[in-house]
Amino acid sequence: MICIYMLCLALFLVGLYCVVRKRNLIKIIIGIGIMEYAVNLFFILGGYIRRGRSPIFAADQVIKNMVDPLSQAVVSTAIVIGLAFTLLLVAIAIRIYEKSGTFDITKINRLKG
Amino acid sequence: MNFVPFFVILPLAAAFLIPLTGKKIKIAGEVASIAATLSLAVLSFLVAALTAAQKALICNIGKWIAPAGIPMIVDGFSIFFLVIINVIAFLVAIYSVDYVKRYTDTWKFFTLFLLMVAGMNGVVISGDIFNLYVCLEIAAIAGYSLVAFDVDAEALEASFKYAVMGAVGSSFMLLGIALLYSYASTLNMADMALSIAGKGASKILPFVSALFLAGFGLKAALVPFHAWLPDAHSKAPTPVSAMLSGLLIKVLGVYALSRIFFNIFGMTPQVSMILIGLAVISMVVASVLAFGQTDIKRLLAYSSISQIGYIALGLGVCTPLSIMGALFHLFNHSIFKSLLFLNAGAIEQSTGTRDLRKMPGIMAISPVTGYTNLIGTMSICGIPPLGGFWSKLIIIFACIQADRPILAFIAAAVSALTLGYYFKAATPILFGSKEYRGINNNIGKRIAITMALPMAALAVLSILSVLILLPDTGRSFLGDAVAVLVRGREWNSAISGAMR
């Protein structure tokens, strides 16, 4: 189980590296996507039980060993936010490409920061 | 009748109606946003009166009781922010009516504007940490798209930069929330505080604190995380700059940070030390950088970072007096910084430039802009009768009282720096030089009454803001907000009991 958490952390760091280090706007957007997925995966893992069952109530069911439904509900919300956000970023990237003809951030850099 | 959910329902409903009618009716956006923000401002005063009587208003959405449902909570700290947000949003909405005439689809602007207001109100009234995150994202995404509203190369670049940095910050926050949820097994903030207090010290809390400091510090633009702010705030349309600088960095950054660190984790000496460190760096670095700016809006943006440093300093010192100073400074700053940004827009409108080196002098062209700008500048510099002086004085006194004379000295020195760069900027803005008069066709263009009124109102507010310190009128308004933070984790046992 600890192994999968480590992989999750590695995924997060890959995304962070991609955002920080890459020069292409589209690669930066993909990096943000990877980071979001890593966090979502971590949230799901937090509510997961090994050999757990789905949290559905019924008359003849015994309530035990259920995985946590709340973290799944939360993550589905987070995915929707991520979708809207990616869409906005891609739209901005397309407009930047129309204005400057390149996706390279070192070439479109006009502001001093 | 519970009024609490209307803080989110009203702006969301208006934001939904505007795109439906915006193409047919030309002024739908203007009318709907002014109506919505006016009713929100009135509602916030009404709820302020109710909150003062009952201490905390709680609304369980859909009648779901606390651990299963998402409560909306308005306590003294929330209502403090709600009043600021909605009053300033109303004034900025009036100002926008004339400003947005330069765009073709004005209804898009107002839709995003109202979404941003809805998101900020949602952050402030949310009693559930994930709900807080969602509302924060709504406000932030509306903010990113509003920054890009001019759709020129610089605005797009600023928006992209802001959005990418914001996304990294949000990922840190969500990671922190995930860790906190697996530790405390609840997302409800009051229950979370009780659960954490019950478990005692743990190694996970410092890690989560670091994640939240990075995430919310980025939204608040404390110095190592500030790089997006000068670009985003200077390239955004002026009403949006006023909203971003006056409200968004405070609600998304300072409110969320203090709610989590004071009321959920309980302030620890380590966090307080880090907060003070970030605050001091922000104050000093941003004021030094502000000296080199030639664009009015960039100068104001750097000054925002520096003033956020004052607020963080007050919160970090963590005595009742310093927290009061911080919140009072936040109140003042949101008024005079909105005013100064609105002034910058009016100056651009009537002189055709924002470059300090080419100012023809606004006093001769538009006295309303000139005098309101003078009042705003005097307030932010800390000239005695105005609000900014008292809030800085309280923070400095609080540092001395907490036996930290070095911090008091730094705060006083930065105040002198602030006076320096505003003086450097105010001379050309107000008087300028005659040689630039008549170069631009726009010069002498009168500003519309809808632009002059909000500026005048904000100038009057920044003169009157000191009344909030009077015992009868304002003390309970400011004092209740301070009390929530001072009581820290204990506050949650009261909330947690009242929710059920």
XYZ file of C-alpha atoms in Angstrom:
613
model
C 0.000 0.000 0.000
C 2.857 2.398 0.812
C 4.218 1.725 -2.672
C 1.123 3.120 -4.351
C 1.269 6.283 -2.255
C 4.865 6.737 -3.358
C 3.847 6.305 -6.999
C 1.134 8.886 -6.418
C 3.724 11.317 -5.053
C 5.981 10.556 -8.023
C 3.109 11.370 -10.392
C 2.546 14.671 -8.593
C 6.231 15.540 -8.872
C 6.275 14.643 -12.580
C 3.430 17.098 -13.088
C 5.156 19.776 -11.033
C 8.407 19.272 -12.967
C 6.474 19.576 -16.212
C 4.851 22.862 -15.125
C 8.062 24.375 -13.840
C 10.532 23.210 -16.438
C 8.765 22.948 -19.803
C 8.643 25.832 -22.242
C 5.709 24.797 -24.382
C 2.325 26.128 -23.277
C 0.556 22.863 -24.129
C 3.081 20.835 -22.132
C 2.527 23.131 -19.152
C -1.218 22.538 -19.432
C -0.618 18.770 -19.566
C 1.612 19.095 -16.504
C -1.202 20.780 -14.603
C -3.500 17.947 -15.665
C -1.031 15.361 -14.335
C -0.812 17.189 -11.011
C -4.582 17.275 -10.708
C -4.851 13.561 -11.457
C -2.214 12.748 -8.854
C -4.110 14.702 -6.196
C -7.403 13.082 -7.218
C -5.828 9.646 -7.052
C -4.480 10.436 -3.606
C -7.917 11.528 -2.418
C -9.476 8.281 -3.689
C -6.742 6.200 -2.063
C -7.470 7.950 1.233
C -10.970 6.489 1.255
C -10.054 3.052 -0.113
C -10.103 -0.156 1.902
C -8.526 -3.326 0.577
C -11.261 -5.799 -0.402
C -13.829 -3.176 0.484
C -17.239 -3.129 -1.149
C -19.307 -0.406 -2.722
C -21.265 1.719 -0.243
C -24.822 0.786 -1.218
C -27.509 0.257 1.376
C -30.066 -2.507 0.935
C -32.348 -4.486 3.222
C -30.239 -7.629 3.385
C -26.806 -6.010 3.350
C -24.495 -5.929 6.335
C -22.758 -2.576 6.644
C -19.124 -3.391 6.925
C -15.903 -2.910 4.996
C -17.283 -0.185 2.773
C -15.002 2.142 0.856
C -15.555 5.802 1.668
C -18.094 7.307 -0.758
C -17.387 10.883 0.312
C -13.892 11.012 -1.125
C -15.231 9.712 -4.435
C -17.950 12.345 -4.475
C -15.378 15.004 -3.674
C -13.056 13.817 -6.437
C -15.795 13.857 -9.056
C -16.338 17.516 -8.180
C -12.596 18.166 -8.377
C -12.472 16.533 -11.823
C -15.206 18.860 -13.086
C -13.301 21.883 -11.787
C -10.149 20.557 -13.457
C -12.021 20.146 -16.736
C -13.298 23.736 -16.703
C -9.870 24.965 -15.808
C -8.089 23.007 -18.557
C -10.618 24.291 -21.066
C -9.933 27.891 -20.044
C -6.164 27.374 -20.231
C -6.371 25.799 -23.685
C -8.565 28.644 -24.895
C -6.039 31.190 -23.623
C -3.175 29.207 -25.193
C -4.945 29.222 -28.577
C -5.429 32.996 -28.407
C -1.756 33.426 -27.448
C -0.803 31.312 -30.474
C -2.974 33.482 -32.717
C -1.289 36.639 -31.423
C 2.332 35.542 -31.389
C 2.530 32.481 -33.631
C 4.354 30.323 -31.125
C 3.758 28.192 -28.060
C 7.233 28.826 -26.651
C 6.990 30.831 -23.407
C 10.491 32.237 -23.760
C 9.494 33.871 -27.051
C 6.181 35.347 -25.971
C 7.555 36.714 -22.737
C 6.803 40.446 -22.695
C 5.962 41.143 -19.083
C 8.660 41.716 -16.534
C 7.098 39.704 -13.722
C -36.493 32.818 6.678
C -32.806 32.171 6.480
C -30.988 34.776 4.403
C -27.599 33.097 4.350
C -27.795 31.079 1.086
C -28.900 34.164 -0.863
C -25.335 35.457 -0.804
C -24.536 32.744 -3.330
C -27.955 32.284 -4.945
C -28.464 35.921 -5.978
C -25.228 36.468 -7.918
C -25.360 32.972 -9.420
C -28.954 33.480 -10.575
C -28.092 36.860 -12.066
C -25.011 35.381 -13.742
C -27.258 32.704 -15.225
C -29.893 35.167 -16.449
C -27.464 37.567 -18.128
C -26.272 35.206 -20.912
C -29.901 34.197 -21.599
C -31.018 37.772 -22.186
C -27.737 39.507 -22.979
C -27.865 39.109 -26.753
C -31.399 40.507 -27.031
C -31.322 43.261 -24.427
C -28.271 45.469 -24.609
C -28.201 46.636 -21.004
C -29.165 43.319 -19.377
C -25.715 42.803 -17.906
C -25.490 46.271 -16.415
C -28.980 46.214 -14.912
C -28.758 42.668 -13.562
C -25.331 43.106 -11.997
C -26.152 46.431 -10.354
C -29.465 45.059 -9.061
C -27.824 41.889 -7.766
C -24.892 43.599 -6.081
C -27.112 46.326 -4.596
C -29.433 43.742 -3.067
C -26.393 41.794 -1.842
C -25.007 44.904 -0.179
C -28.338 45.598 1.533
C -28.615 41.934 2.508
C -25.124 41.961 3.995
C -26.056 44.868 6.299
C -29.262 43.091 7.265
C -27.401 39.880 8.067
C -24.762 41.911 9.924
C -27.483 43.153 12.258
C -28.799 39.596 12.733
C -25.312 38.202 13.331
C -24.544 40.843 15.943
C -27.619 39.693 17.852
C -27.168 35.922 17.454
C -23.362 35.533 17.179
C -23.600 32.972 14.365
C -26.199 32.204 11.719
C -26.148 28.631 10.513
C -27.969 27.253 7.534
C -27.965 23.535 6.809
C -28.452 23.277 3.070
C -31.315 20.920 2.178
C -31.951 20.298 5.894
C -29.082 17.804 5.991
C -27.605 17.898 9.489
C -23.911 18.661 9.836
C -21.676 15.672 9.148
C -23.737 14.591 6.146
C -24.714 17.994 4.855
C -22.833 21.150 4.004
C -23.562 23.974 6.445
C -23.280 27.635 5.600
C -22.076 29.622 8.587
C -22.064 33.370 9.047
C -20.197 34.437 12.163
C -18.562 37.722 13.082
C -15.518 37.053 10.906
C -17.566 36.062 7.856
C -19.917 39.018 8.042
C -16.967 41.377 8.253
C -15.837 40.090 4.867
C -19.354 39.838 3.418
C -20.002 43.533 4.026
C -16.672 44.529 2.457
C -17.136 42.256 -0.578
C -20.671 43.261 -1.404
C -20.348 47.001 -0.842
C -17.216 47.235 -2.969
C -18.639 44.912 -5.635
C -21.679 47.221 -5.865
C -19.533 50.322 -6.324
C -17.298 48.577 -8.860
C -20.370 47.356 -10.782
C -21.583 50.951 -11.124
C -18.131 52.023 -12.285
C -18.015 49.195 -14.837
C -21.122 50.463 -16.673
C -19.178 53.195 -18.385
C -15.853 51.379 -18.490
C -17.100 48.333 -20.415
C -18.380 50.434 -23.314
C -15.043 49.712 -24.975
C -15.951 46.012 -25.312
C -18.366 44.480 -27.794
C -20.010 41.866 -25.567
C -20.513 43.593 -22.261
C -22.775 40.845 -20.908
C -19.857 38.408 -20.823
C -17.971 40.777 -18.562
C -20.859 41.053 -16.126
C -21.494 37.307 -16.103
C -17.908 36.629 -15.082
C -18.007 39.527 -12.628
C -21.040 38.097 -10.841
C -19.520 34.596 -10.834
C -16.505 36.057 -9.102
C -18.736 37.741 -6.493
C -20.647 34.471 -5.998
C -17.406 32.564 -5.528
C -16.060 35.035 -2.983
C -19.309 35.073 -1.017
C -19.272 31.277 -1.102
C -15.745 31.112 0.295
C -16.705 33.360 3.166
C -19.921 31.625 4.240
C -18.818 28.056 3.677
C -18.572 25.821 6.744
C -17.034 22.924 4.884
C -13.442 22.940 3.735
C -14.047 21.290 0.377
C -16.943 23.621 -0.337
C -14.566 26.459 0.463
C -12.144 25.037 -2.111
C -14.850 24.774 -4.778
C -16.033 28.358 -4.238
C -12.419 29.489 -4.239
C -11.933 27.856 -7.632
C -15.108 29.480 -8.987
C -13.856 32.905 -7.951
C -10.327 32.191 -9.188
C -11.376 30.834 -12.609
C -13.696 33.808 -13.125
C -10.711 35.954 -12.141
C -8.371 34.290 -14.663
C -10.793 34.834 -17.512
C -11.507 38.425 -16.468
C -7.782 39.202 -16.473
C -7.668 38.053 -20.109
C -10.734 40.127 -21.029
C -8.786 42.663 -23.096
C -7.524 39.767 -25.278
C -4.299 41.496 -26.261
C -0.985 39.666 -26.083
C -0.013 41.057 -22.682
C -3.364 40.415 -21.015
C -3.354 36.838 -22.318
C 0.162 36.260 -21.060
C -0.670 37.721 -17.649
C -3.784 35.580 -17.447
C -1.919 32.417 -18.441
C 0.773 33.080 -15.878
C -1.806 33.794 -13.174
C -3.802 30.690 -14.090
C -0.797 28.351 -14.073
C 0.464 29.631 -10.732
C -3.055 29.548 -9.352
C -3.422 25.933 -10.491
C -0.227 24.909 -8.726
C -1.484 26.632 -5.573
C -4.861 24.931 -5.874
C -3.203 21.527 -6.268
C -1.292 22.119 -3.040
C -4.524 23.094 -1.302
C -6.395 20.036 -2.541
C -3.502 17.791 -1.503
C -3.625 19.406 1.930
C -7.382 18.875 2.119
C -6.962 15.213 1.115
C -4.370 14.656 3.847
C -6.479 16.498 6.379
C -9.553 14.476 5.446
C -7.766 11.181 5.842
C -6.461 12.389 9.208
C -9.582 13.962 10.679
C -12.219 11.878 8.783
C -14.452 14.866 8.208
C -14.590 17.826 5.872
C -16.707 19.995 8.146
C -14.419 22.701 9.489
C -15.810 22.880 13.023
C -15.789 19.083 13.426
C -12.334 18.950 11.869
C -10.988 21.353 14.481
C -12.465 19.265 17.308
C -11.126 16.054 15.803
C -7.622 17.490 15.383
C -7.667 18.904 18.920
C -8.721 15.471 20.228
C -5.831 13.687 18.517
C -3.074 15.882 19.900
C 0.218 16.561 18.136
C 0.987 14.795 14.907
C 3.573 14.889 12.165
C 0.957 15.388 9.505
C -0.164 18.827 10.687
C 3.105 20.673 9.968
C 3.139 19.166 6.468
C -0.456 20.195 5.817
C 0.334 23.638 7.245
C 3.178 24.005 4.770
C 0.923 22.984 1.871
C -1.767 25.462 2.924
C 0.758 28.242 3.494
C 2.038 27.724 -0.052
C -1.444 27.396 -1.560
C -3.181 30.262 0.172
C -0.004 32.330 0.327
C 0.007 32.138 -3.470
C -3.578 33.406 -3.601
C -2.701 36.164 -1.138
C 0.484 37.006 -3.118
C 2.934 36.989 -0.221
C 6.382 37.582 -1.608
C 7.954 34.352 -2.754
C 4.615 33.567 -4.407
C 3.868 37.037 -5.751
C 5.179 36.923 -9.339
C 1.738 36.726 -10.960
C 0.207 39.688 -9.186
C 1.844 42.737 -10.801
C 1.135 41.361 -14.285
C -2.383 40.179 -13.626
C -3.470 43.264 -11.723
C -1.977 45.714 -14.175
C -3.190 44.057 -17.383
C -6.739 43.323 -16.212
C -9.568 45.738 -17.073
C -9.583 48.425 -14.381
C -12.784 47.414 -12.533
C -11.373 43.895 -12.384
C -8.057 45.173 -11.026
C -10.011 46.919 -8.294
C -11.861 43.690 -7.488
C -8.685 41.566 -7.594
C -6.593 43.880 -5.474
C -9.341 45.094 -3.201
C -11.097 41.801 -2.571
C -9.888 38.639 -4.268
C -6.423 38.400 -2.724
C -7.927 39.081 0.704
C -10.848 36.697 0.513
C -9.039 33.825 -1.208
C -5.776 34.391 0.602
C -6.121 36.112 3.938
C -9.612 34.930 4.877
C -8.973 31.280 4.029
C -5.522 31.336 5.616
C -6.707 32.823 8.888
C -9.839 30.682 9.046
C -7.765 27.536 8.671
C -4.798 28.490 10.816
C -6.650 30.217 13.629
C -9.870 28.243 13.810
C -8.915 24.749 12.654
C -5.247 24.163 13.477
C -4.884 26.704 16.232
C -2.020 29.155 15.779
C 1.340 27.567 16.640
C 4.552 29.572 17.232
C 6.154 28.020 14.132
C 3.357 29.045 11.784
C 3.253 32.471 13.355
C 7.005 32.817 12.814
C 6.746 31.787 9.148
C 3.830 34.151 8.622
C 5.800 37.029 10.142
C 8.810 36.141 7.983
C 6.735 36.104 4.784
C 5.043 39.324 5.850
C 8.299 41.171 6.471
C 9.778 40.011 3.147
C 6.578 41.024 1.334
C 6.473 44.461 2.922
C 10.097 45.323 2.251
C 10.666 43.712 -1.163
C 7.419 44.924 -2.703
C 7.920 48.507 -1.516
C 11.445 48.570 -2.912
C 10.248 47.142 -6.235
C 7.417 49.690 -6.359
C 9.932 52.521 -6.605
C 11.032 51.440 -10.071
C 7.559 51.279 -11.624
C 6.406 53.741 -14.248
C 2.947 52.281 -14.887
C 0.386 53.486 -12.325
C -1.360 50.126 -12.132
C 1.876 48.181 -11.687
C 2.865 50.524 -8.885
C -0.496 49.976 -7.211
C -0.114 46.212 -7.656
C 3.268 46.165 -5.924
C 1.826 48.338 -3.201
C -0.937 45.726 -2.738
C 1.689 43.064 -2.037
C 3.329 45.331 0.495
C 0.041 46.118 2.266
C -0.928 42.428 2.334
C 2.385 42.069 4.171
C 1.060 44.426 6.881
C -2.085 42.326 7.222
C -0.069 39.102 7.458
C 2.232 40.737 10.000
C -0.716 41.668 12.190
C -2.113 38.144 11.951
C 1.291 36.601 12.582
C 2.010 38.580 15.748
C -1.208 37.020 16.965
C -2.268 39.203 19.901
C -5.850 40.516 20.043
C -4.628 44.048 19.327
C -2.524 43.018 16.336
C -5.346 40.945 14.864
C -7.614 43.943 15.232
C -4.994 46.067 13.489
C -4.695 43.524 10.687
C -8.430 43.312 10.083
C -8.826 47.080 10.285
C -5.991 47.488 7.808
C -7.656 44.928 5.550
C -10.892 46.942 5.727
C -9.079 50.171 4.910
C -6.950 48.632 2.215
C -9.872 47.166 0.351
C -11.484 50.613 0.293
C -8.520 52.753 -0.695
C -6.913 50.275 -3.058
C -10.180 49.849 -4.971
C -10.409 53.644 -5.035
C -6.870 54.033 -6.364
C -7.397 51.438 -9.093
C -10.675 53.071 -10.137
C -8.754 56.360 -10.212
C -6.118 54.782 -12.439
C -8.869 53.787 -14.885
C -10.348 57.282 -14.823
C -6.899 58.809 -15.343
C -6.341 56.533 -18.320
C -9.740 57.515 -19.696
C -9.170 61.246 -19.454
C -5.459 61.469 -20.286
C -4.985 58.466 -22.541
C -1.964 57.122 -20.673
C -0.962 55.275 -17.522
C 2.701 56.134 -17.837
C 3.884 58.239 -14.908
C 6.490 59.953 -17.095
C 3.867 61.310 -19.497
C 1.232 62.581 -17.096
C -0.405 65.878 -17.999
C -1.698 66.313 -14.444
C -5.174 65.162 -13.542
C -6.047 67.987 -11.138
C -6.517 70.451 -13.998
C -8.386 68.005 -16.236
C -10.710 66.194 -13.878
C -10.862 67.555 -10.313
C -13.059 64.666 -9.073
C -10.424 62.113 -10.011
C -7.704 64.372 -8.654
C -9.219 64.937 -5.212
C -10.353 61.334 -4.721
C -6.894 60.187 -5.746
C -5.374 62.569 -3.232
C -7.573 61.159 -0.453
C -6.760 57.559 -1.410
C -3.040 58.287 -1.580
C -3.087 60.080 1.749
C -4.917 57.194 3.354
C -2.544 54.513 2.051
C 0.484 56.574 3.077
C -0.868 56.948 6.600
C -1.546 60.667 6.820
C -3.161 61.128 10.256
C -6.897 61.723 10.136
C -7.491 58.973 7.560
C -8.082 55.278 8.185
C -4.756 54.005 6.895
C -2.894 55.920 9.578
C -4.849 54.367 12.451
C -4.596 50.810 11.160
C -0.827 51.044 10.660
C -0.495 52.704 14.058
C -2.437 49.876 15.712
C -0.221 47.265 14.026
C 2.943 49.094 15.109
C 1.650 49.494 18.686
C 0.676 45.829 18.757
C 4.218 44.833 17.734
C 5.656 46.951 20.545
C 3.118 45.582 22.996
C 4.043 42.011 21.968
C 7.652 42.909 22.776
C 8.820 42.827 19.173
C 10.348 46.263 18.631
C 12.219 45.189 15.478
C 8.959 44.327 13.733
C 7.513 47.656 14.834
C 10.548 49.410 13.401
C 10.226 47.532 10.076
C 6.522 48.359 9.877
C 7.268 52.038 10.504
C 10.134 52.030 7.979
C 7.985 50.420 5.294
C 5.343 53.025 5.998
C 7.973 55.659 5.208
C 8.868 53.774 2.007
C 5.176 53.720 1.084
C 5.021 57.465 1.564
C 8.103 57.738 -0.637
C 6.858 55.850 -3.674
C 3.366 57.286 -3.486
C 4.800 60.774 -3.248
C 6.930 60.004 -6.283
C 3.827 58.844 -8.138
C 1.364 61.438 -6.842
C 3.279 64.473 -8.055
C 3.087 63.586 -11.769
C -0.416 62.126 -11.428
C -1.880 65.198 -9.787
C 0.119 68.038 -11.353
C 2.182 66.537 -14.153
C 3.715 68.718 -16.771
C 1.971 71.007 -19.230
C 3.928 69.752 -22.234
C 1.901 66.561 -22.370
C -1.430 68.412 -22.441
C -2.896 68.422 -25.901
C -0.839 65.569 -27.318
C -3.580 63.031 -26.981
C -7.086 63.464 -28.375
C -8.627 62.007 -25.293
C -7.299 64.768 -23.069
C -9.970 66.737 -21.361
C -12.542 64.026 -22.022
C -14.945 64.225 -19.122
C -15.423 61.098 -17.059
C -18.963 59.833 -16.804
C -21.033 60.396 -13.676
C -21.221 56.606 -13.173
C -17.444 56.579 -12.889
C -17.242 59.643 -10.638
C -19.886 58.473 -8.142
C -18.193 55.228 -7.002
C -14.877 57.047 -6.661
C -16.481 59.767 -4.558
C -18.285 57.161 -2.447
C -15.056 55.237 -1.834
C -13.230 58.454 -0.954
C -15.919 59.306 1.596
C -15.717 55.759 2.947
C -11.959 55.975 3.339
C -12.393 59.193 5.334
C -15.140 57.683 7.471
C -13.542 54.255 7.924
C -12.007 55.377 11.202
C -15.531 55.417 12.681
C -15.341 51.622 12.815
C -13.120 52.067 15.878
C -15.814 53.985 17.787
C -17.294 51.917 20.593
C -20.965 52.079 19.615
C -21.131 51.964 15.848
C -18.339 49.807 14.644
C -16.642 48.131 17.555
C -18.970 45.160 17.565
C -18.578 44.822 13.775
C -14.789 44.745 13.978
C -14.712 43.304 17.489
C -16.825 40.252 16.615
C -14.489 39.454 13.739
C -11.475 39.738 16.017
C -13.180 37.667 18.708
C -13.690 34.730 16.322
C -9.969 34.629 15.540
C -8.859 35.227 19.124
C -11.019 32.418 20.449
C -9.378 30.153 17.881
C -10.299 26.509 18.185
C -12.736 27.068 21.052
C -14.980 28.889 18.637
C -15.618 25.600 16.863
C -17.091 23.798 19.821
C -19.772 26.499 19.893
C -20.345 26.206 16.132
C -20.244 22.429 16.168
C -22.869 22.329 18.924
C -25.105 24.877 17.204
C -25.041 22.985 13.903
C -26.926 20.007 15.209
